[in-house]
Amino acid sequence: MRPAPSGQERVTHRMGVLEEARRLAGLKWRILRNTLTRSTWVLVGTILGGLYALFILGVLLIGMVFLGTEPLAVVTTASVVAGSAVLVGWWLMPVLTSKADATLDPSRLALFPLSTTGLLAGQVLGAVIGIPGVLTVVALLGWLSTWRASPAAVVAAVVCAVLAALLAFTGARCASALAARIAKGRRATETISIVSLLLIALLGPIFTSLASGVERVWDRLPGWAAVLGWTPLGAVWAVPGDVGAGHWGAALARLLIVLATLAALVAVARFALDRALADAAGGAARATGKSLTGIGAFDRFPARPWGAVAARSLIYWFKDPRYSASLLMIPAISAALWFLGSDSGFSMWVLPMMIALLMSYAISADISYDNTAFSLHLLASVPGRADRLGRVVAMLIVATPLVVLGVVLWLVRVQQWPALPAMLGVCAALLLGGGGVVSVVSARYTYPTPPPGASPMKTPQGFTILNLVLQFVLMGLMVLLALPPLVLLFVHLGSGDPLWSWAALAVGLVEGAVLLWLGVRLGGKWLDARGPELLQEVAGYR
């Protein structure tokens, strides 16, 4: 809206769809640029991630060049199978990370005079801005070289590459809009976040199984590609093969499938965006509740400050997806080590110790997870020692069954009953001693975490490589302090004398208890002295 001179009417200019899309894409680019320039460590981490992605892309491009020398049927099969996997990835990842990228979230743009079509076009164009989008575009350009044996197929591939990009980016926005609708309920958000983390934990076994499975079903791939080529996932990748082979009728039929799929995705995305914009603009909210008796977990702990902290922390472990995801991640990692373990059983020896280490380390983020809610501890004058002890007690209640699970799996796999006391001693040192170490360190240092209500997959602002290094240093210190019982375990394995195994148990329990006692006391003093400063730090994490 332009101001007009006195006596004249104001002139209103409405942006077109393309102008809205350009401005939204430019907004995302400026946000990305400012994020990278805000911190040197963020920029370095992004550059390293980009270099790794370029290495993977380089390998794929080289493979495409060699694929171009194969017969047209082989090129078509490989294109349909790999291209279908790319579309599945673009369509599923927004669902599994529904709150990970909210740069152009409709709820933030609802009050601006933007049309639904312009917003959708801006989101699709904005999908190109970022490492995944750039890699996809470059990979599509490399895909054109695989059809170089047939000029007609190359021309068709150019059109199909544009359509494939639109399918990927529009499907991603459609999935994001639908996921936003589904994730309005807290349980749905937790489920999506936890499933995402489980898939990441199981990527190793999945890729290993796929690698071995492809060798077994290599001869079946052409049949599968023939079926996928008539589906919305694979049709766009098979059109150049039909054109190169002179099958014009099949090419036209597949092209109609592609256009119909794209139209359906646009229609669904527009509908979901309209609903999201209406809900955000109207502030629609529904409150639901159910009658409860008693005060839940608070009834089951002593009426002391540390008991109240332990009850609250225990509720977080089961209700907050940032905590509860760990409860499923540990069994997932255990299953991965079980199936990928070698005959020597080394991975199973590491499993119980790793569970104890990760669970004790988990409470290092407690205050960061509290965010501004940590002010309640300061306003209620909760003693620092009670805060430290309550968080450790809640962690031990949750971690003990998981450590026992790891020990049972270790026993079943390696059948080393004489070493059981030593293994328990090492786990006790890592769990109790680690809890003491973390109680001290987390009272002095915090690191950015996803804010309350956000997905565990969200990368918090301010998280740098330096934070990652500090976390590894902390875990290294916890392992270093657990060396006495670990050395005794090795002595027992070397000598076969069960006395060393029982000695490792005694040393682990005593050392862990002492470290925990010292950590709670010293960490409590630091927390009493630095409470306001810690609140100021964690309140800035977004």
mmCIF file of C-alpha atoms in Angstrom, residues 136-384:
data_model
loop_
_atom_site.group_PDB
_atom_site.id
_atom_site.type_symbol
_atom_site.label_atom_id
_atom_site.label_comp_id
_atom_site.label_asym_id
_atom_site.label_seq_id
_atom_site.Cartn_x
_atom_site.Cartn_y
_atom_site.Cartn_z
ATOM 1 C CA THR A 136 18.398 -32.908 -5.329
ATOM 2 C CA VAL A 137 18.576 -30.348 -8.146
ATOM 3 C CA VAL A 138 22.198 -31.205 -8.946
ATOM 4 C CA ALA A 139 21.410 -34.925 -8.845
ATOM 5 C CA LEU A 140 18.535 -34.373 -11.301
ATOM 6 C CA LEU A 141 20.912 -32.567 -13.645
ATOM 7 C CA GLY A 142 23.294 -35.506 -13.409
ATOM 8 C CA TRP A 143 20.386 -37.869 -14.059
ATOM 9 C CA LEU A 144 20.028 -36.343 -17.531
ATOM 10 C CA SER A 145 23.412 -37.779 -18.506
ATOM 11 C CA THR A 146 22.192 -41.333 -17.995
ATOM 12 C CA TRP A 147 19.949 -40.996 -21.081
ATOM 13 C CA ARG A 148 22.627 -39.642 -23.406
ATOM 14 C CA ALA A 149 22.420 -42.738 -25.624
ATOM 15 C CA SER A 150 19.041 -41.487 -26.938
ATOM 16 C CA PRO A 151 18.555 -37.775 -27.827
ATOM 17 C CA ALA A 152 14.768 -38.171 -27.607
ATOM 18 C CA ALA A 153 15.118 -39.655 -24.108
ATOM 19 C CA VAL A 154 17.314 -36.716 -23.046
ATOM 20 C CA VAL A 155 14.640 -34.218 -24.147
ATOM 21 C CA ALA A 156 11.992 -36.192 -22.253
ATOM 22 C CA ALA A 157 14.292 -36.428 -19.222
ATOM 23 C CA VAL A 158 14.606 -32.625 -19.088
ATOM 24 C CA VAL A 159 10.822 -32.298 -18.783
ATOM 25 C CA CYS A 160 10.635 -35.184 -16.323
ATOM 26 C CA ALA A 161 13.422 -33.702 -14.174
ATOM 27 C CA VAL A 162 11.350 -30.541 -13.707
ATOM 28 C CA LEU A 163 8.255 -32.599 -12.921
ATOM 29 C CA ALA A 164 10.228 -34.802 -10.504
ATOM 30 C CA ALA A 165 11.481 -31.717 -8.632
ATOM 31 C CA LEU A 166 7.925 -30.390 -8.404
ATOM 32 C CA LEU A 167 6.697 -33.774 -7.170
ATOM 33 C CA ALA A 168 9.419 -33.924 -4.511
ATOM 34 C CA PHE A 169 9.062 -30.358 -3.245
ATOM 35 C CA THR A 170 5.260 -30.164 -3.508
ATOM 36 C CA GLY A 171 4.888 -33.579 -1.887
ATOM 37 C CA ALA A 172 7.156 -32.452 0.935
ATOM 38 C CA ARG A 173 5.035 -29.356 1.575
ATOM 39 C CA CYS A 174 1.862 -31.442 1.361
ATOM 40 C CA ALA A 175 3.285 -33.887 3.908
ATOM 41 C CA SER A 176 4.402 -30.997 6.143
ATOM 42 C CA ALA A 177 0.937 -29.431 6.080
ATOM 43 C CA LEU A 178 -0.746 -32.720 6.891
ATOM 44 C CA ALA A 179 1.807 -33.469 9.606
ATOM 45 C CA ALA A 180 1.128 -30.067 11.160
ATOM 46 C CA ARG A 181 -2.561 -30.964 11.343
ATOM 47 C CA ILE A 182 -1.810 -34.358 12.851
ATOM 48 C CA ALA A 183 0.804 -33.026 15.239
ATOM 49 C CA LYS A 184 -1.603 -30.538 16.863
ATOM 50 C CA GLY A 185 -2.192 -33.243 19.435
ATOM 51 C CA ARG A 186 0.648 -33.729 21.854
ATOM 52 C CA ARG A 187 0.565 -37.515 21.653
ATOM 53 C CA ALA A 188 0.863 -37.423 17.887
ATOM 54 C CA THR A 189 3.855 -35.104 18.128
ATOM 55 C CA GLU A 190 5.552 -37.391 20.618
ATOM 56 C CA THR A 191 4.892 -40.437 18.445
ATOM 57 C CA ILE A 192 6.291 -38.749 15.335
ATOM 58 C CA SER A 193 9.399 -37.569 17.160
ATOM 59 C CA ILE A 194 10.091 -40.934 18.755
ATOM 60 C CA VAL A 195 9.591 -42.816 15.482
ATOM 61 C CA SER A 196 12.056 -40.424 13.842
ATOM 62 C CA LEU A 197 14.704 -41.135 16.464
ATOM 63 C CA LEU A 198 14.089 -44.874 16.240
ATOM 64 C CA LEU A 199 14.593 -44.802 12.490
ATOM 65 C CA ILE A 200 17.841 -42.891 12.911
ATOM 66 C CA ALA A 201 19.060 -45.396 15.500
ATOM 67 C CA LEU A 202 18.204 -48.278 13.168
ATOM 68 C CA LEU A 203 19.719 -46.762 10.023
ATOM 69 C CA GLY A 204 22.780 -48.973 10.362
ATOM 70 C CA PRO A 205 20.880 -52.282 10.487
ATOM 71 C CA ILE A 206 18.486 -51.072 7.786
ATOM 72 C CA PHE A 207 21.272 -50.208 5.353
ATOM 73 C CA THR A 208 23.115 -53.419 6.143
ATOM 74 C CA SER A 209 19.987 -55.461 5.494
ATOM 75 C CA LEU A 210 19.298 -53.554 2.279
ATOM 76 C CA ALA A 211 22.849 -54.085 1.043
ATOM 77 C CA SER A 212 22.641 -57.831 1.609
ATOM 78 C CA GLY A 213 19.037 -57.951 0.380
ATOM 79 C CA VAL A 214 19.809 -56.265 -2.949
ATOM 80 C CA GLU A 215 22.291 -59.005 -3.760
ATOM 81 C CA ARG A 216 19.604 -61.639 -3.194
ATOM 82 C CA VAL A 217 16.850 -59.888 -5.182
ATOM 83 C CA TRP A 218 18.981 -58.378 -7.957
ATOM 84 C CA ASP A 219 17.197 -60.413 -10.602
ATOM 85 C CA ARG A 220 13.809 -59.234 -9.340
ATOM 86 C CA LEU A 221 14.571 -55.518 -9.617
ATOM 87 C CA PRO A 222 13.387 -55.203 -13.251
ATOM 88 C CA GLY A 223 10.002 -56.675 -12.292
ATOM 89 C CA TRP A 224 9.688 -54.356 -9.312
ATOM 90 C CA ALA A 225 10.694 -51.380 -11.456
ATOM 91 C CA ALA A 226 8.044 -52.344 -14.026
ATOM 92 C CA VAL A 227 5.390 -52.178 -11.295
ATOM 93 C CA LEU A 228 6.744 -48.959 -9.720
ATOM 94 C CA GLY A 229 6.831 -47.351 -13.156
ATOM 95 C CA TRP A 230 3.018 -47.263 -13.174
ATOM 96 C CA THR A 231 2.721 -45.727 -9.702
ATOM 97 C CA PRO A 232 2.928 -42.053 -8.655
ATOM 98 C CA LEU A 233 6.397 -42.761 -7.249
ATOM 99 C CA GLY A 234 8.014 -44.244 -10.332
ATOM 100 C CA ALA A 235 6.070 -43.036 -13.361
ATOM 101 C CA VAL A 236 8.074 -39.839 -13.844
ATOM 102 C CA TRP A 237 11.359 -41.777 -13.901
ATOM 103 C CA ALA A 238 10.186 -44.283 -16.514
ATOM 104 C CA VAL A 239 8.935 -41.808 -19.147
ATOM 105 C CA PRO A 240 12.368 -41.181 -20.766
ATOM 106 C CA GLY A 241 12.881 -44.928 -21.128
ATOM 107 C CA ASP A 242 9.559 -45.253 -22.966
ATOM 108 C CA VAL A 243 10.427 -42.340 -25.236
ATOM 109 C CA GLY A 244 13.851 -43.770 -26.001
ATOM 110 C CA ALA A 245 12.330 -47.160 -26.828
ATOM 111 C CA GLY A 246 9.606 -45.592 -28.986
ATOM 112 C CA HIS A 247 6.734 -46.600 -26.673
ATOM 113 C CA TRP A 248 4.846 -43.313 -27.045
ATOM 114 C CA GLY A 249 1.542 -44.608 -25.717
ATOM 115 C CA ALA A 250 3.121 -45.844 -22.499
ATOM 116 C CA ALA A 251 5.054 -42.579 -22.137
ATOM 117 C CA LEU A 252 1.864 -40.527 -22.507
ATOM 118 C CA ALA A 253 -0.008 -42.713 -19.999
ATOM 119 C CA ARG A 254 2.780 -42.366 -17.422
ATOM 120 C CA LEU A 255 2.893 -38.609 -18.026
ATOM 121 C CA LEU A 256 -0.819 -38.401 -17.262
ATOM 122 C CA ILE A 257 -0.186 -40.286 -13.993
ATOM 123 C CA VAL A 258 2.517 -37.771 -13.092
ATOM 124 C CA LEU A 259 0.333 -34.751 -13.854
ATOM 125 C CA ALA A 260 -2.603 -36.237 -11.945
ATOM 126 C CA THR A 261 -0.361 -36.932 -8.946
ATOM 127 C CA LEU A 262 1.017 -33.394 -9.013
ATOM 128 C CA ALA A 263 -2.490 -31.929 -9.221
ATOM 129 C CA ALA A 264 -3.644 -34.075 -6.300
ATOM 130 C CA LEU A 265 -0.642 -33.018 -4.192
ATOM 131 C CA VAL A 266 -1.308 -29.347 -4.931
ATOM 132 C CA ALA A 267 -4.990 -29.718 -4.050
ATOM 133 C CA VAL A 268 -4.271 -31.490 -0.758
ATOM 134 C CA ALA A 269 -1.517 -28.991 0.138
ATOM 135 C CA ARG A 270 -3.822 -26.050 -0.585
ATOM 136 C CA PHE A 271 -6.577 -27.560 1.551
ATOM 137 C CA ALA A 272 -4.189 -28.212 4.455
ATOM 138 C CA LEU A 273 -2.698 -24.721 4.158
ATOM 139 C CA ASP A 274 -6.149 -23.118 4.149
ATOM 140 C CA ARG A 275 -7.006 -24.953 7.343
ATOM 141 C CA ALA A 276 -3.666 -24.097 8.948
ATOM 142 C CA LEU A 277 -3.986 -20.405 8.056
ATOM 143 C CA ALA A 278 -7.560 -20.293 9.343
ATOM 144 C CA ASP A 279 -6.639 -21.968 12.617
ATOM 145 C CA ALA A 280 -3.644 -19.677 13.157
ATOM 146 C CA ALA A 281 -5.519 -16.505 12.302
ATOM 147 C CA GLY A 282 -8.501 -17.407 14.442
ATOM 148 C CA GLY A 283 -6.428 -18.753 17.298
ATOM 149 C CA ALA A 284 -8.453 -21.926 17.374
ATOM 150 C CA ALA A 285 -7.773 -23.934 20.459
ATOM 151 C CA ARG A 286 -9.579 -26.673 22.206
ATOM 152 C CA ALA A 287 -8.990 -27.596 25.785
ATOM 153 C CA THR A 288 -9.579 -31.123 26.873
ATOM 154 C CA GLY A 289 -9.347 -32.561 30.299
ATOM 155 C CA LYS A 290 -10.178 -35.541 32.395
ATOM 156 C CA SER A 291 -10.779 -35.933 36.075
ATOM 157 C CA LEU A 292 -7.859 -37.143 38.147
ATOM 158 C CA THR A 293 -7.601 -38.220 41.748
ATOM 159 C CA GLY A 294 -4.595 -37.600 43.925
ATOM 160 C CA ILE A 295 -1.418 -35.895 42.799
ATOM 161 C CA GLY A 296 0.095 -38.725 40.798
ATOM 162 C CA ALA A 297 3.792 -39.389 41.206
ATOM 163 C CA PHE A 298 4.047 -36.779 43.973
ATOM 164 C CA ASP A 299 2.062 -39.132 46.223
ATOM 165 C CA ARG A 300 4.772 -41.775 45.896
ATOM 166 C CA PHE A 301 7.779 -39.725 47.005
ATOM 167 C CA PRO A 302 8.651 -38.285 50.410
ATOM 168 C CA ALA A 303 7.239 -34.832 51.114
ATOM 169 C CA ARG A 304 10.685 -33.306 50.876
ATOM 170 C CA PRO A 305 12.175 -30.910 48.319
ATOM 171 C CA TRP A 306 14.247 -33.653 46.682
ATOM 172 C CA GLY A 307 11.158 -35.886 46.512
ATOM 173 C CA ALA A 308 9.165 -33.195 44.704
ATOM 174 C CA VAL A 309 12.008 -32.689 42.226
ATOM 175 C CA ALA A 310 12.297 -36.443 41.687
ATOM 176 C CA ALA A 311 8.543 -36.770 41.054
ATOM 177 C CA ARG A 312 8.530 -33.897 38.584
ATOM 178 C CA SER A 313 11.593 -35.251 36.783
ATOM 179 C CA LEU A 314 10.067 -38.726 36.608
ATOM 180 C CA ILE A 315 6.932 -37.277 35.006
ATOM 181 C CA TYR A 316 9.128 -35.594 32.421
ATOM 182 C CA TRP A 317 10.858 -38.883 31.640
ATOM 183 C CA PHE A 318 7.554 -40.423 30.588
ATOM 184 C CA LYS A 319 5.608 -37.398 29.311
ATOM 185 C CA ASP A 320 8.176 -35.195 27.560
ATOM 186 C CA PRO A 321 9.238 -36.640 24.159
ATOM 187 C CA ARG A 322 12.709 -35.157 24.604
ATOM 188 C CA TYR A 323 13.125 -37.520 27.561
ATOM 189 C CA SER A 324 10.868 -40.435 26.643
ATOM 190 C CA ALA A 325 12.574 -40.872 23.278
ATOM 191 C CA SER A 326 15.597 -42.158 25.206
ATOM 192 C CA LEU A 327 13.484 -44.925 26.699
ATOM 193 C CA LEU A 328 12.891 -46.304 23.206
ATOM 194 C CA MET A 329 16.269 -45.370 21.764
ATOM 195 C CA ILE A 330 18.100 -47.598 24.235
ATOM 196 C CA PRO A 331 16.190 -50.789 23.259
ATOM 197 C CA ALA A 332 16.614 -49.843 19.593
ATOM 198 C CA ILE A 333 20.380 -49.495 19.999
ATOM 199 C CA SER A 334 20.435 -52.759 21.937
ATOM 200 C CA ALA A 335 18.649 -54.522 19.099
ATOM 201 C CA ALA A 336 21.062 -53.021 16.576
ATOM 202 C CA LEU A 337 24.116 -54.201 18.534
ATOM 203 C CA TRP A 338 22.523 -57.617 18.988
ATOM 204 C CA PHE A 339 22.027 -58.182 15.266
ATOM 205 C CA LEU A 340 25.220 -56.473 14.113
ATOM 206 C CA GLY A 341 27.482 -57.930 16.799
ATOM 207 C CA SER A 342 30.421 -60.074 15.718
ATOM 208 C CA ASP A 343 31.135 -63.587 16.870
ATOM 209 C CA SER A 344 33.569 -62.241 19.477
ATOM 210 C CA GLY A 345 30.670 -60.504 21.203
ATOM 211 C CA PHE A 346 32.608 -57.240 21.688
ATOM 212 C CA SER A 347 29.533 -55.107 20.991
ATOM 213 C CA MET A 348 27.581 -56.977 23.658
ATOM 214 C CA TRP A 349 30.338 -56.353 26.211
ATOM 215 C CA VAL A 350 30.007 -52.647 25.473
ATOM 216 C CA LEU A 351 26.197 -52.597 25.543
ATOM 217 C CA PRO A 352 25.502 -52.540 29.338
ATOM 218 C CA MET A 353 28.267 -50.003 29.943
ATOM 219 C CA MET A 354 27.023 -47.808 27.115
ATOM 220 C CA ILE A 355 23.463 -47.801 28.495
ATOM 221 C CA ALA A 356 24.716 -46.799 31.950
ATOM 222 C CA LEU A 357 26.905 -44.059 30.459
ATOM 223 C CA LEU A 358 24.171 -42.594 28.244
ATOM 224 C CA MET A 359 21.507 -42.644 30.954
ATOM 225 C CA SER A 360 23.699 -40.918 33.532
ATOM 226 C CA TYR A 361 24.786 -38.383 30.933
ATOM 227 C CA ALA A 362 21.130 -37.700 29.990
ATOM 228 C CA ILE A 363 20.479 -35.529 33.064
ATOM 229 C CA SER A 364 23.196 -33.104 31.967
ATOM 230 C CA ALA A 365 20.471 -31.408 29.900
ATOM 231 C CA ASP A 366 17.835 -31.289 32.648
ATOM 232 C CA ILE A 367 18.087 -27.566 33.365
ATOM 233 C CA SER A 368 18.239 -26.762 29.648
ATOM 234 C CA TYR A 369 15.105 -28.852 29.107
ATOM 235 C CA ASP A 370 13.381 -26.971 31.955
ATOM 236 C CA ASN A 371 13.999 -23.713 30.104
ATOM 237 C CA THR A 372 12.070 -20.895 31.822
ATOM 238 C CA ALA A 373 10.329 -23.410 34.119
ATOM 239 C CA PHE A 374 13.581 -23.547 36.070
ATOM 240 C CA SER A 375 12.461 -20.242 37.592
ATOM 241 C CA LEU A 376 10.047 -22.245 39.766
ATOM 242 C CA HIS A 377 13.011 -23.783 41.598
ATOM 243 C CA LEU A 378 14.451 -20.347 42.262
ATOM 244 C CA LEU A 379 11.151 -18.802 43.339
ATOM 245 C CA ALA A 380 10.423 -21.734 45.654
ATOM 246 C CA SER A 381 13.969 -21.578 47.064
ATOM 247 C CA VAL A 382 14.613 -25.259 46.348
ATOM 248 C CA PRO A 383 18.036 -26.091 47.824
ATOM 249 C CA GLY A 384 20.621 -26.903 45.196
#
